[in-house]
Amino acid sequence: MPGFITFGRVLFAVIFIYTGATKLFGIPATADLIAAKVTIPTMLAPYAAQLEAAARMPMPQILAIAAGAFEVLAGVMIALNFLGRFFAALMIVFVGATIFYFHDFWNQAPPDNAKTLIDALKNLSIIGALFMILGYGKGPKAPEQSAYGDI
């Protein structure tokens, strides 16, 4: 069983590695998508301006690079099971934010929101798998322990 779990973990992580790499290879397109969907809160605007000045880039471009790098890093760490639970927890927040900002099917009319709704549901199922990684940890417990003994 542990071999299947490792194999499944690696296959699962491929989606994050791939999408993160595509963000990094297409920074202008990713930055345009972020600029259209994400608004920096006024409370964070002064800090965002300082970061833009230090990086000499607009905030959507900084966020595109950060999102791509984070997805690649988290995918590799989950695949290698090095700090897997930690990165699974971070990815739960990241994928949840992705649903909220980029797959807002509730703001679209029912026939037109089908693709967005499917993307949101796909991300919701990814969150479910991330919760399994978060709960399962490095692998199966000792045979004498129940899989749900700690609930």
PDB file of C-alpha atoms in Angstrom:
ATOM      1  CA  MET A   1       0.000   0.000   0.000  1.00  0.00           C
ATOM      2  CA  PRO A   2       2.707   2.640   0.749  1.00  0.00           C
ATOM      3  CA  GLY A   3       3.975   2.332  -2.842  1.00  0.00           C
ATOM      4  CA  PHE A   4       0.555   3.242  -4.183  1.00  0.00           C
ATOM      5  CA  ILE A   5       0.312   6.155  -1.774  1.00  0.00           C
ATOM      6  CA  THR A   6       3.699   7.479  -2.888  1.00  0.00           C
ATOM      7  CA  PHE A   7       2.782   7.049  -6.550  1.00  0.00           C
ATOM      8  CA  GLY A   8      -0.563   8.784  -6.012  1.00  0.00           C
ATOM      9  CA  ARG A   9       1.115  11.617  -4.143  1.00  0.00           C
ATOM     10  CA  VAL A  10       3.537  12.190  -7.029  1.00  0.00           C
ATOM     11  CA  LEU A  11       0.758  12.070  -9.626  1.00  0.00           C
ATOM     12  CA  PHE A  12      -1.349  14.451  -7.547  1.00  0.00           C
ATOM     13  CA  ALA A  13       1.522  16.935  -7.230  1.00  0.00           C
ATOM     14  CA  VAL A  14       1.989  17.088 -11.013  1.00  0.00           C
ATOM     15  CA  ILE A  15      -0.986  19.451 -11.340  1.00  0.00           C
ATOM     16  CA  PHE A  16       0.684  22.022  -9.068  1.00  0.00           C
ATOM     17  CA  ILE A  17       4.100  21.677 -10.674  1.00  0.00           C
ATOM     18  CA  TYR A  18       2.630  22.038 -14.163  1.00  0.00           C
ATOM     19  CA  THR A  19       0.312  24.967 -13.418  1.00  0.00           C
ATOM     20  CA  GLY A  20       3.038  26.755 -11.472  1.00  0.00           C
ATOM     21  CA  ALA A  21       5.487  26.311 -14.347  1.00  0.00           C
ATOM     22  CA  THR A  22       2.960  27.610 -16.870  1.00  0.00           C
ATOM     23  CA  LYS A  23       2.459  30.694 -14.698  1.00  0.00           C
ATOM     24  CA  LEU A  24       6.224  31.260 -14.596  1.00  0.00           C
ATOM     25  CA  PHE A  25       6.617  30.752 -18.350  1.00  0.00           C
ATOM     26  CA  GLY A  26       3.649  33.041 -19.073  1.00  0.00           C
ATOM     27  CA  ILE A  27       4.092  35.800 -16.514  1.00  0.00           C
ATOM     28  CA  PRO A  28       2.511  38.595 -18.629  1.00  0.00           C
ATOM     29  CA  ALA A  29      -0.683  36.585 -19.262  1.00  0.00           C
ATOM     30  CA  THR A  30      -0.872  35.486 -15.628  1.00  0.00           C
ATOM     31  CA  ALA A  31      -0.289  39.063 -14.451  1.00  0.00           C
ATOM     32  CA  ASP A  32      -3.101  40.301 -16.721  1.00  0.00           C
ATOM     33  CA  LEU A  33      -5.479  37.691 -15.286  1.00  0.00           C
ATOM     34  CA  ILE A  34      -4.493  38.644 -11.737  1.00  0.00           C
ATOM     35  CA  ALA A  35      -4.903  42.362 -12.510  1.00  0.00           C
ATOM     36  CA  ALA A  36      -8.428  41.723 -13.805  1.00  0.00           C
ATOM     37  CA  LYS A  37      -9.546  39.648 -10.799  1.00  0.00           C
ATOM     38  CA  VAL A  38      -7.587  40.697  -7.698  1.00  0.00           C
ATOM     39  CA  THR A  39      -7.772  44.074  -5.990  1.00  0.00           C
ATOM     40  CA  ILE A  40      -5.243  45.004  -3.317  1.00  0.00           C
ATOM     41  CA  PRO A  41      -7.107  46.092  -0.158  1.00  0.00           C
ATOM     42  CA  THR A  42      -6.618  49.758   0.764  1.00  0.00           C
ATOM     43  CA  MET A  43      -5.147  48.689   4.092  1.00  0.00           C
ATOM     44  CA  LEU A  44      -2.329  46.875   2.261  1.00  0.00           C
ATOM     45  CA  ALA A  45      -1.858  49.463  -0.512  1.00  0.00           C
ATOM     46  CA  PRO A  46       1.097  51.283   1.138  1.00  0.00           C
ATOM     47  CA  TYR A  47       2.948  47.986   1.608  1.00  0.00           C
ATOM     48  CA  ALA A  48       2.140  46.938  -1.946  1.00  0.00           C
ATOM     49  CA  ALA A  49       3.540  50.240  -3.223  1.00  0.00           C
ATOM     50  CA  GLN A  50       6.759  49.693  -1.263  1.00  0.00           C
ATOM     51  CA  LEU A  51       7.064  46.178  -2.657  1.00  0.00           C
ATOM     52  CA  GLU A  52       6.443  47.431  -6.194  1.00  0.00           C
ATOM     53  CA  ALA A  53       9.137  50.083  -5.774  1.00  0.00           C
ATOM     54  CA  ALA A  54      11.636  47.593  -4.351  1.00  0.00           C
ATOM     55  CA  ALA A  55      10.976  44.978  -7.043  1.00  0.00           C
ATOM     56  CA  ARG A  56      10.503  47.548  -9.842  1.00  0.00           C
ATOM     57  CA  MET A  57       7.489  45.579 -11.030  1.00  0.00           C
ATOM     58  CA  PRO A  58       3.739  46.076 -10.815  1.00  0.00           C
ATOM     59  CA  MET A  59       1.948  44.081  -8.132  1.00  0.00           C
ATOM     60  CA  PRO A  60       0.145  41.714 -10.557  1.00  0.00           C
ATOM     61  CA  GLN A  61       3.510  40.658 -11.973  1.00  0.00           C
ATOM     62  CA  ILE A  62       4.934  40.116  -8.476  1.00  0.00           C
ATOM     63  CA  LEU A  63       1.883  38.031  -7.562  1.00  0.00           C
ATOM     64  CA  ALA A  64       2.187  36.003 -10.784  1.00  0.00           C
ATOM     65  CA  ILE A  65       5.810  35.136 -10.013  1.00  0.00           C
ATOM     66  CA  ALA A  66       5.019  34.390  -6.371  1.00  0.00           C
ATOM     67  CA  ALA A  67       2.029  32.180  -7.248  1.00  0.00           C
ATOM     68  CA  GLY A  68       3.954  30.241  -9.879  1.00  0.00           C
ATOM     69  CA  ALA A  69       6.993  29.719  -7.669  1.00  0.00           C
ATOM     70  CA  PHE A  70       4.818  28.713  -4.724  1.00  0.00           C
ATOM     71  CA  GLU A  71       2.866  26.164  -6.772  1.00  0.00           C
ATOM     72  CA  VAL A  72       6.042  24.565  -8.136  1.00  0.00           C
ATOM     73  CA  LEU A  73       7.662  24.482  -4.688  1.00  0.00           C
ATOM     74  CA  ALA A  74       4.554  23.109  -2.960  1.00  0.00           C
ATOM     75  CA  GLY A  75       4.055  20.494  -5.686  1.00  0.00           C
ATOM     76  CA  VAL A  76       7.628  19.268  -5.402  1.00  0.00           C
ATOM     77  CA  MET A  77       7.471  19.195  -1.603  1.00  0.00           C
ATOM     78  CA  ILE A  78       4.198  17.250  -1.618  1.00  0.00           C
ATOM     79  CA  ALA A  79       5.548  14.818  -4.219  1.00  0.00           C
ATOM     80  CA  LEU A  80       8.722  14.242  -2.189  1.00  0.00           C
ATOM     81  CA  ASN A  81       6.735  14.170   1.068  1.00  0.00           C
ATOM     82  CA  PHE A  82       9.128  16.633   2.637  1.00  0.00           C
ATOM     83  CA  LEU A  83       7.033  18.894   4.879  1.00  0.00           C
ATOM     84  CA  GLY A  84       4.060  17.476   2.978  1.00  0.00           C
ATOM     85  CA  ARG A  85       1.495  18.298   5.642  1.00  0.00           C
ATOM     86  CA  PHE A  86       2.723  21.883   5.941  1.00  0.00           C
ATOM     87  CA  PHE A  87       2.577  22.490   2.191  1.00  0.00           C
ATOM     88  CA  ALA A  88      -0.782  20.720   1.940  1.00  0.00           C
ATOM     89  CA  ALA A  89      -2.160  23.159   4.534  1.00  0.00           C
ATOM     90  CA  LEU A  90      -0.750  26.131   2.621  1.00  0.00           C
ATOM     91  CA  MET A  91      -2.160  24.784  -0.641  1.00  0.00           C
ATOM     92  CA  ILE A  92      -5.613  24.442   0.940  1.00  0.00           C
ATOM     93  CA  VAL A  93      -5.601  28.187   1.578  1.00  0.00           C
ATOM     94  CA  PHE A  94      -4.117  28.924  -1.868  1.00  0.00           C
ATOM     95  CA  VAL A  95      -6.637  26.780  -3.770  1.00  0.00           C
ATOM     96  CA  GLY A  96      -9.479  28.180  -1.648  1.00  0.00           C
ATOM     97  CA  ALA A  97      -8.420  31.722  -2.572  1.00  0.00           C
ATOM     98  CA  THR A  98      -8.256  30.627  -6.205  1.00  0.00           C
ATOM     99  CA  ILE A  99     -11.874  29.477  -6.020  1.00  0.00           C
ATOM    100  CA  PHE A 100     -12.949  32.765  -4.453  1.00  0.00           C
ATOM    101  CA  TYR A 101     -11.081  35.115  -6.812  1.00  0.00           C
ATOM    102  CA  PHE A 102     -10.963  33.256 -10.127  1.00  0.00           C
ATOM    103  CA  HIS A 103     -13.902  30.810 -10.170  1.00  0.00           C
ATOM    104  CA  ASP A 104     -16.661  33.069  -8.859  1.00  0.00           C
ATOM    105  CA  PHE A 105     -19.539  31.188 -10.482  1.00  0.00           C
ATOM    106  CA  TRP A 106     -21.996  32.861  -8.093  1.00  0.00           C
ATOM    107  CA  ASN A 107     -21.472  36.173  -9.967  1.00  0.00           C
ATOM    108  CA  GLN A 108     -22.498  34.684 -13.337  1.00  0.00           C
ATOM    109  CA  ALA A 109     -25.813  33.702 -14.854  1.00  0.00           C
ATOM    110  CA  PRO A 110     -26.600  29.947 -14.656  1.00  0.00           C
ATOM    111  CA  PRO A 111     -26.066  28.862 -18.260  1.00  0.00           C
ATOM    112  CA  ASP A 112     -22.855  30.873 -18.592  1.00  0.00           C
ATOM    113  CA  ASN A 113     -21.347  29.762 -15.301  1.00  0.00           C
ATOM    114  CA  ALA A 114     -21.042  26.038 -16.155  1.00  0.00           C
ATOM    115  CA  LYS A 115     -17.286  26.048 -16.907  1.00  0.00           C
ATOM    116  CA  THR A 116     -16.526  28.240 -13.907  1.00  0.00           C
ATOM    117  CA  LEU A 117     -18.648  26.023 -11.666  1.00  0.00           C
ATOM    118  CA  ILE A 118     -16.858  22.888 -12.902  1.00  0.00           C
ATOM    119  CA  ASP A 119     -13.475  24.555 -12.292  1.00  0.00           C
ATOM    120  CA  ALA A 120     -14.573  25.517  -8.767  1.00  0.00           C
ATOM    121  CA  LEU A 121     -15.764  21.962  -8.067  1.00  0.00           C
ATOM    122  CA  LYS A 122     -12.492  20.557  -9.425  1.00  0.00           C
ATOM    123  CA  ASN A 123     -10.595  22.826  -7.068  1.00  0.00           C
ATOM    124  CA  LEU A 124     -12.876  21.807  -4.225  1.00  0.00           C
ATOM    125  CA  SER A 125     -12.017  18.152  -4.874  1.00  0.00           C
ATOM    126  CA  ILE A 126      -8.318  19.106  -4.932  1.00  0.00           C
ATOM    127  CA  ILE A 127      -8.834  20.686  -1.513  1.00  0.00           C
ATOM    128  CA  GLY A 128     -10.352  17.362  -0.388  1.00  0.00           C
ATOM    129  CA  ALA A 129      -7.237  15.498  -1.548  1.00  0.00           C
ATOM    130  CA  LEU A 130      -5.046  18.062   0.204  1.00  0.00           C
ATOM    131  CA  PHE A 131      -6.986  17.448   3.424  1.00  0.00           C
ATOM    132  CA  MET A 132      -6.290  13.721   3.013  1.00  0.00           C
ATOM    133  CA  ILE A 133      -2.566  14.456   2.674  1.00  0.00           C
ATOM    134  CA  LEU A 134      -2.787  16.786   5.673  1.00  0.00           C
ATOM    135  CA  GLY A 135      -4.533  14.115   7.744  1.00  0.00           C
ATOM    136  CA  TYR A 136      -2.658  11.074   6.518  1.00  0.00           C
ATOM    137  CA  GLY A 137       0.833  12.491   6.851  1.00  0.00           C
ATOM    138  CA  LYS A 138       3.801  10.370   5.809  1.00  0.00           C
ATOM    139  CA  GLY A 139       1.837   7.196   5.254  1.00  0.00           C
ATOM    140  CA  PRO A 140      -0.143   4.443   6.921  1.00  0.00           C
ATOM    141  CA  LYS A 141      -0.075   4.067  10.661  1.00  0.00           C
ATOM    142  CA  ALA A 142       1.038   0.946  12.458  1.00  0.00           C
ATOM    143  CA  PRO A 143      -1.311  -2.025  11.842  1.00  0.00           C
ATOM    144  CA  GLU A 144      -2.621  -2.067  15.407  1.00  0.00           C
ATOM    145  CA  GLN A 145      -3.859   1.544  15.104  1.00  0.00           C
ATOM    146  CA  SER A 146      -7.076   2.519  13.425  1.00  0.00           C
ATOM    147  CA  ALA A 147      -6.862   4.979  10.544  1.00  0.00           C
ATOM    148  CA  TYR A 148      -9.438   7.137  12.323  1.00  0.00           C
ATOM    149  CA  GLY A 149      -8.259   6.557  15.877  1.00  0.00           C
ATOM    150  CA  ASP A 150      -7.212  10.154  16.424  1.00  0.00           C
ATOM    151  CA  ILE A 151     -10.606  11.719  15.631  1.00  0.00           C
TER     152      ILE A 151
END
